[in-house]
Amino acid sequence: QVLKPGAPLLIWRLAQAQQAGRCELEVVSAPDCGCALMEDWVVLARMHAAANETDKAWEPPSPPYELALLAAECNLMRWRTAKGLVNEKCWNGFVQHVRRETQRITAVSS
């Protein structure tokens, strides 16, 4: 569930791993399980076994600041939803924002 509730840092990490040859990444657009008219992304990642100890210690570069802010926005939306402060229309708008920003920052799309 990349777009709802939002996991932009997961996409960043997997996209970086794919660029480093550490995984194969596929992102599939699918309806959200709770709201059939709302888009979500499902991530399929096939990780490659580390060839040596150096590979096992691989870490992606730090995400761009704007992606970290997007992740914080996602956390806030989850908190607000748990408090009953977010309706489906608000979530749908937020999902579109997360999709646009995630695509722009990571160059990953469904």
Tab-separated table of N, CA and C in Angstrom:
chain	number	residue	atom	x	y	z
A	1	GLN	N	0.840	-1.174	0.000
A	1	GLN	CA	0.000	0.000	0.000
A	1	GLN	C	0.883	1.233	0.000
A	2	VAL	N	1.309	1.575	-1.172
A	2	VAL	CA	2.278	2.660	-1.308
A	2	VAL	C	1.616	4.029	-1.241
A	3	LEU	N	0.453	4.174	-1.869
A	3	LEU	CA	-0.193	5.484	-1.900
A	3	LEU	C	-1.088	5.710	-0.688
A	4	LYS	N	-1.767	4.683	-0.223
A	4	LYS	CA	-2.624	4.806	0.955
A	4	LYS	C	-2.342	3.621	1.854
A	5	PRO	N	-1.814	3.804	2.989
A	5	PRO	CA	-1.613	5.051	3.711
A	5	PRO	C	-0.366	5.827	3.302
A	6	GLY	N	0.443	5.297	2.443
A	6	GLY	CA	1.595	6.053	1.945
A	6	GLY	C	2.916	5.522	2.465
A	7	ALA	N	3.781	5.144	1.533
A	7	ALA	CA	5.099	4.625	1.891
A	7	ALA	C	6.143	5.121	0.899
A	8	PRO	N	6.306	6.441	0.783
A	8	PRO	CA	7.261	6.953	-0.205
A	8	PRO	C	8.708	6.562	0.092
A	9	LEU	N	9.056	6.364	1.349
A	9	LEU	CA	10.437	5.973	1.657
A	9	LEU	C	10.717	4.532	1.237
A	10	LEU	N	9.693	3.687	1.291
A	10	LEU	CA	9.856	2.315	0.802
A	10	LEU	C	10.135	2.326	-0.695
A	11	ILE	N	9.360	3.099	-1.452
A	11	ILE	CA	9.588	3.190	-2.896
A	11	ILE	C	10.985	3.725	-3.186
A	12	TRP	N	11.413	4.731	-2.430
A	12	TRP	CA	12.756	5.304	-2.620
A	12	TRP	C	13.817	4.226	-2.424
A	13	ARG	N	13.716	3.498	-1.332
A	13	ARG	CA	14.711	2.475	-1.021
A	13	ARG	C	14.746	1.388	-2.104
A	14	LEU	N	13.559	0.941	-2.524
A	14	LEU	CA	13.508	-0.103	-3.550
A	14	LEU	C	13.975	0.409	-4.907
A	15	ALA	N	13.659	1.643	-5.247
A	15	ALA	CA	14.133	2.215	-6.514
A	15	ALA	C	15.655	2.330	-6.513
A	16	GLN	N	16.217	2.720	-5.382
A	16	GLN	CA	17.675	2.803	-5.272
A	16	GLN	C	18.301	1.405	-5.363
A	17	ALA	N	17.652	0.428	-4.749
A	17	ALA	CA	18.152	-0.950	-4.816
A	17	ALA	C	18.112	-1.461	-6.248
A	18	GLN	N	17.061	-1.117	-6.969
A	18	GLN	CA	16.973	-1.537	-8.368
A	18	GLN	C	18.083	-0.890	-9.198
A	19	GLN	N	18.328	0.397	-8.978
A	19	GLN	CA	19.402	1.078	-9.710
A	19	GLN	C	20.764	0.461	-9.398
A	20	ALA	N	20.927	-0.055	-8.184
A	20	ALA	CA	22.189	-0.678	-7.789
A	20	ALA	C	22.259	-2.153	-8.205
A	21	GLY	N	21.206	-2.640	-8.883
A	21	GLY	CA	21.192	-4.032	-9.322
A	21	GLY	C	20.886	-5.015	-8.222
A	22	ARG	N	20.293	-4.555	-7.138
A	22	ARG	CA	20.016	-5.420	-5.984
A	22	ARG	C	18.622	-6.013	-5.991
A	23	CYS	N	17.742	-5.515	-6.872
A	23	CYS	CA	16.397	-6.068	-6.948
A	23	CYS	C	15.767	-5.738	-8.284
A	24	GLU	N	14.673	-6.417	-8.562
A	24	GLU	CA	13.805	-6.095	-9.684
A	24	GLU	C	12.527	-5.548	-9.064
A	25	LEU	N	12.096	-4.401	-9.547
A	25	LEU	CA	10.966	-3.699	-8.940
A	25	LEU	C	9.848	-3.535	-9.959
A	26	GLU	N	8.650	-3.867	-9.524
A	26	GLU	CA	7.459	-3.639	-10.341
A	26	GLU	C	6.413	-2.975	-9.456
A	27	VAL	N	5.807	-1.915	-9.970
A	27	VAL	CA	4.756	-1.211	-9.246
A	27	VAL	C	3.474	-1.356	-10.053
A	28	VAL	N	2.423	-1.847	-9.397
A	28	VAL	CA	1.164	-2.123	-10.067
A	28	VAL	C	0.077	-1.249	-9.458
A	29	SER	N	-0.680	-0.569	-10.315
A	29	SER	CA	-1.811	0.221	-9.854
A	29	SER	C	-2.981	-0.720	-9.593
A	30	ALA	N	-3.636	-0.542	-8.461
A	30	ALA	CA	-4.774	-1.385	-8.083
A	30	ALA	C	-5.736	-0.566	-7.232
A	31	PRO	N	-7.002	-0.949	-7.205
A	31	PRO	CA	-7.926	-0.234	-6.327
A	31	PRO	C	-7.570	-0.475	-4.865
A	32	ASP	N	-7.762	0.540	-4.042
A	32	ASP	CA	-7.540	0.397	-2.605
A	32	ASP	C	-8.530	-0.626	-2.061
A	33	CYS	N	-8.099	-1.438	-1.113
A	33	CYS	CA	-8.969	-2.494	-0.590
A	33	CYS	C	-10.196	-1.944	0.144
A	34	GLY	N	-10.111	-0.746	0.689
A	34	GLY	CA	-11.245	-0.188	1.420
A	34	GLY	C	-12.124	0.727	0.595
A	35	CYS	N	-11.599	1.255	-0.511
A	35	CYS	CA	-12.329	2.216	-1.346
A	35	CYS	C	-12.063	1.871	-2.805
A	36	ALA	N	-13.002	1.184	-3.428
A	36	ALA	CA	-12.783	0.637	-4.776
A	36	ALA	C	-12.453	1.695	-5.828
A	37	LEU	N	-12.888	2.942	-5.629
A	37	LEU	CA	-12.626	3.979	-6.625
A	37	LEU	C	-11.324	4.729	-6.371
A	38	MET	N	-10.596	4.348	-5.333
A	38	MET	CA	-9.346	5.021	-4.980
A	38	MET	C	-8.157	4.175	-5.434
A	39	GLU	N	-7.204	4.816	-6.101
A	39	GLU	CA	-6.010	4.111	-6.583
A	39	GLU	C	-5.035	3.850	-5.441
A	40	ASP	N	-4.374	2.727	-5.513
A	40	ASP	CA	-3.238	2.439	-4.645
A	40	ASP	C	-2.192	1.747	-5.505
A	41	TRP	N	-0.992	1.646	-4.997
A	41	TRP	CA	0.064	0.931	-5.695
A	41	TRP	C	0.473	-0.277	-4.856
A	42	VAL	N	0.636	-1.390	-5.529
A	42	VAL	CA	1.176	-2.600	-4.921
A	42	VAL	C	2.592	-2.761	-5.450
A	43	VAL	N	3.526	-3.038	-4.570
A	43	VAL	CA	4.929	-3.167	-4.955
A	43	VAL	C	5.326	-4.638	-4.963
A	44	LEU	N	5.930	-5.049	-6.061
A	44	LEU	CA	6.503	-6.389	-6.167
A	44	LEU	C	7.999	-6.208	-6.343
A	45	ALA	N	8.770	-6.705	-5.400
A	45	ALA	CA	10.230	-6.562	-5.467
A	45	ALA	C	10.863	-7.938	-5.271
A	46	ARG	N	11.668	-8.320	-6.227
A	46	ARG	CA	12.443	-9.557	-6.120
A	46	ARG	C	13.867	-9.159	-5.783
A	47	MET	N	14.249	-9.445	-4.555
A	47	MET	CA	15.577	-9.066	-4.091
A	47	MET	C	16.595	-10.097	-4.566
A	48	HIS	N	17.776	-9.624	-4.935
A	48	HIS	CA	18.869	-10.498	-5.341
A	48	HIS	C	19.727	-10.800	-4.123
A	49	ALA	N	20.180	-12.015	-4.030
A	49	ALA	CA	21.043	-12.399	-2.912
A	49	ALA	C	22.349	-11.609	-2.973
A	50	ALA	N	22.832	-11.225	-1.807
A	50	ALA	CA	24.106	-10.505	-1.730
A	50	ALA	C	25.238	-11.447	-2.130
A	51	ALA	N	26.132	-10.959	-2.968
A	51	ALA	CA	27.248	-11.776	-3.449
A	51	ALA	C	28.353	-11.906	-2.411
A	52	ASN	N	28.485	-10.903	-1.533
A	52	ASN	CA	29.546	-10.947	-0.535
A	52	ASN	C	29.162	-10.062	0.655
A	53	GLU	N	30.041	-9.963	1.631
A	53	GLU	CA	29.756	-9.177	2.839
A	53	GLU	C	29.564	-7.692	2.535
A	54	THR	N	30.291	-7.167	1.567
A	54	THR	CA	30.138	-5.762	1.197
A	54	THR	C	28.731	-5.504	0.685
A	55	ASP	N	28.238	-6.427	-0.145
A	55	ASP	CA	26.879	-6.287	-0.667
A	55	ASP	C	25.840	-6.326	0.445
A	56	LYS	N	26.064	-7.160	1.458
A	56	LYS	CA	25.101	-7.275	2.559
A	56	LYS	C	24.977	-5.964	3.332
A	57	ALA	N	26.028	-5.173	3.351
A	57	ALA	CA	26.036	-3.923	4.110
A	57	ALA	C	25.528	-2.737	3.291
A	58	TRP	N	25.069	-2.974	2.069
A	58	TRP	CA	24.612	-1.887	1.201
A	58	TRP	C	23.477	-1.095	1.844
A	59	GLU	N	23.556	0.186	1.746
A	59	GLU	CA	22.497	1.092	2.187
A	59	GLU	C	22.237	2.085	1.066
A	60	PRO	N	20.983	2.420	0.824
A	60	PRO	CA	20.713	3.429	-0.206
A	60	PRO	C	21.143	4.802	0.282
A	61	PRO	N	21.334	5.731	-0.645
A	61	PRO	CA	21.633	7.096	-0.204
A	61	PRO	C	20.440	7.660	0.570
A	62	SER	N	20.693	8.683	1.326
A	62	SER	CA	19.598	9.331	2.055
A	62	SER	C	18.576	9.865	1.056
A	63	PRO	N	17.287	9.753	1.409
A	63	PRO	CA	16.264	10.265	0.490
A	63	PRO	C	16.300	11.786	0.429
A	64	PRO	N	15.810	12.350	-0.655
A	64	PRO	CA	15.720	13.804	-0.727
A	64	PRO	C	14.829	14.337	0.393
A	65	TYR	N	15.131	15.514	0.842
A	65	TYR	CA	14.382	16.139	1.937
A	65	TYR	C	12.882	16.179	1.639
A	66	GLU	N	12.525	16.518	0.400
A	66	GLU	CA	11.109	16.612	0.049
A	66	GLU	C	10.399	15.266	0.143
A	67	LEU	N	11.115	14.172	-0.061
A	67	LEU	CA	10.515	12.848	0.100
A	67	LEU	C	10.312	12.541	1.580
A	68	ALA	N	11.256	12.944	2.413
A	68	ALA	CA	11.085	12.767	3.860
A	68	ALA	C	9.884	13.571	4.354
A	69	LEU	N	9.672	14.762	3.798
A	69	LEU	CA	8.497	15.558	4.157
A	69	LEU	C	7.214	14.863	3.717
A	70	LEU	N	7.219	14.276	2.527
A	70	LEU	CA	6.057	13.546	2.048
A	70	LEU	C	5.748	12.371	2.979
A	71	ALA	N	6.772	11.677	3.433
A	71	ALA	CA	6.574	10.573	4.378
A	71	ALA	C	5.953	11.079	5.686
A	72	ALA	N	6.394	12.242	6.142
A	72	ALA	CA	5.813	12.828	7.353
A	72	ALA	C	4.345	13.184	7.128
A	73	GLU	N	4.016	13.689	5.940
A	73	GLU	CA	2.613	13.977	5.620
A	73	GLU	C	1.775	12.698	5.672
A	74	CYS	N	2.319	11.604	5.151
A	74	CYS	CA	1.612	10.315	5.183
A	74	CYS	C	1.368	9.870	6.618
A	75	ASN	N	2.366	10.031	7.468
A	75	ASN	CA	2.206	9.666	8.878
A	75	ASN	C	1.119	10.507	9.537
A	76	LEU	N	1.090	11.793	9.212
A	76	LEU	CA	0.068	12.681	9.768
A	76	LEU	C	-1.327	12.265	9.295
A	77	MET	N	-1.456	11.889	8.033
A	77	MET	CA	-2.762	11.437	7.529
A	77	MET	C	-3.221	10.172	8.240
A	78	ARG	N	-2.298	9.247	8.503
A	78	ARG	CA	-2.666	8.033	9.240
A	78	ARG	C	-3.160	8.398	10.637
A	79	TRP	N	-2.458	9.314	11.299
A	79	TRP	CA	-2.848	9.735	12.645
A	79	TRP	C	-4.214	10.410	12.615
A	80	ARG	N	-4.415	11.314	11.644
A	80	ARG	CA	-5.690	12.022	11.536
A	80	ARG	C	-6.831	11.064	11.235
A	81	THR	N	-6.571	10.034	10.422
A	81	THR	CA	-7.595	9.039	10.105
A	81	THR	C	-7.988	8.264	11.355
A	82	ALA	N	-7.010	7.876	12.145
A	82	ALA	CA	-7.287	7.142	13.393
A	82	ALA	C	-8.132	7.970	14.358
A	83	LYS	N	-8.025	9.291	14.261
A	83	LYS	CA	-8.810	10.188	15.119
A	83	LYS	C	-10.174	10.514	14.507
A	84	GLY	N	-10.467	9.957	13.325
A	84	GLY	CA	-11.744	10.212	12.667
A	84	GLY	C	-11.836	11.560	11.979
A	85	LEU	N	-10.699	12.143	11.627
A	85	LEU	CA	-10.675	13.488	11.056
A	85	LEU	C	-10.573	13.525	9.529
A	86	VAL	N	-10.494	12.359	8.887
A	86	VAL	CA	-10.288	12.315	7.440
A	86	VAL	C	-11.371	11.445	6.806
A	87	ASN	N	-12.056	12.003	5.802
A	87	ASN	CA	-13.051	11.219	5.089
A	87	ASN	C	-12.471	10.674	3.777
A	88	GLU	N	-13.272	9.909	3.041
A	88	GLU	CA	-12.798	9.267	1.809
A	88	GLU	C	-12.405	10.295	0.742
A	89	LYS	N	-13.151	11.378	0.617
A	89	LYS	CA	-12.831	12.401	-0.376
A	89	LYS	C	-11.462	13.033	-0.080
A	90	CYS	N	-11.218	13.311	1.181
A	90	CYS	CA	-9.925	13.878	1.582
A	90	CYS	C	-8.799	12.886	1.289
A	91	TRP	N	-9.022	11.613	1.608
A	91	TRP	CA	-8.011	10.589	1.343
A	91	TRP	C	-7.725	10.496	-0.154
A	92	ASN	N	-8.789	10.537	-0.969
A	92	ASN	CA	-8.600	10.403	-2.402
A	92	ASN	C	-7.739	11.542	-2.944
A	93	GLY	N	-7.982	12.749	-2.491
A	93	GLY	CA	-7.150	13.876	-2.905
A	93	GLY	C	-5.713	13.716	-2.447
A	94	PHE	N	-5.545	13.230	-1.228
A	94	PHE	CA	-4.197	13.033	-0.697
A	94	PHE	C	-3.453	11.943	-1.473
A	95	VAL	N	-4.159	10.872	-1.824
A	95	VAL	CA	-3.553	9.784	-2.600
A	95	VAL	C	-3.018	10.320	-3.933
A	96	GLN	N	-3.771	11.186	-4.577
A	96	GLN	CA	-3.316	11.751	-5.849
A	96	GLN	C	-2.064	12.615	-5.639
A	97	HIS	N	-2.033	13.354	-4.549
A	97	HIS	CA	-0.849	14.155	-4.198
A	97	HIS	C	0.367	13.247	-3.984
A	98	VAL	N	0.185	12.165	-3.228
A	98	VAL	CA	1.286	11.233	-2.961
A	98	VAL	C	1.768	10.605	-4.267
A	99	ARG	N	0.830	10.222	-5.141
A	99	ARG	CA	1.207	9.620	-6.424
A	99	ARG	C	2.039	10.597	-7.262
A	100	ARG	N	1.553	11.823	-7.413
A	100	ARG	CA	2.280	12.815	-8.217
A	100	ARG	C	3.675	13.079	-7.652
A	101	GLU	N	3.765	13.299	-6.352
A	101	GLU	CA	5.052	13.621	-5.736
A	101	GLU	C	6.005	12.429	-5.761
A	102	THR	N	5.484	11.234	-5.513
A	102	THR	CA	6.335	10.042	-5.550
A	102	THR	C	6.878	9.836	-6.958
A	103	GLN	N	6.042	10.001	-7.965
A	103	GLN	CA	6.510	9.868	-9.353
A	103	GLN	C	7.542	10.920	-9.684
A	104	ARG	N	7.301	12.146	-9.261
A	104	ARG	CA	8.219	13.246	-9.578
A	104	ARG	C	9.575	13.044	-8.912
A	105	ILE	N	9.576	12.644	-7.662
A	105	ILE	CA	10.811	12.569	-6.893
A	105	ILE	C	11.596	11.288	-7.201
A	106	THR	N	10.889	10.156	-7.330
A	106	THR	CA	11.585	8.877	-7.490
A	106	THR	C	11.654	8.395	-8.930
A	107	ALA	N	10.845	8.979	-9.819
A	107	ALA	CA	10.738	8.542	-11.221
A	107	ALA	C	10.152	7.138	-11.336
A	108	VAL	N	9.479	6.662	-10.283
A	108	VAL	CA	8.803	5.366	-10.293
A	108	VAL	C	7.334	5.630	-10.576
A	109	SER	N	6.738	4.825	-11.449
A	109	SER	CA	5.300	4.947	-11.698
A	109	SER	C	4.712	3.567	-11.913
A	110	SER	N	3.391	3.527	-11.861
A	110	SER	CA	2.718	2.233	-12.057
A	110	SER	C	2.431	2.007	-13.518
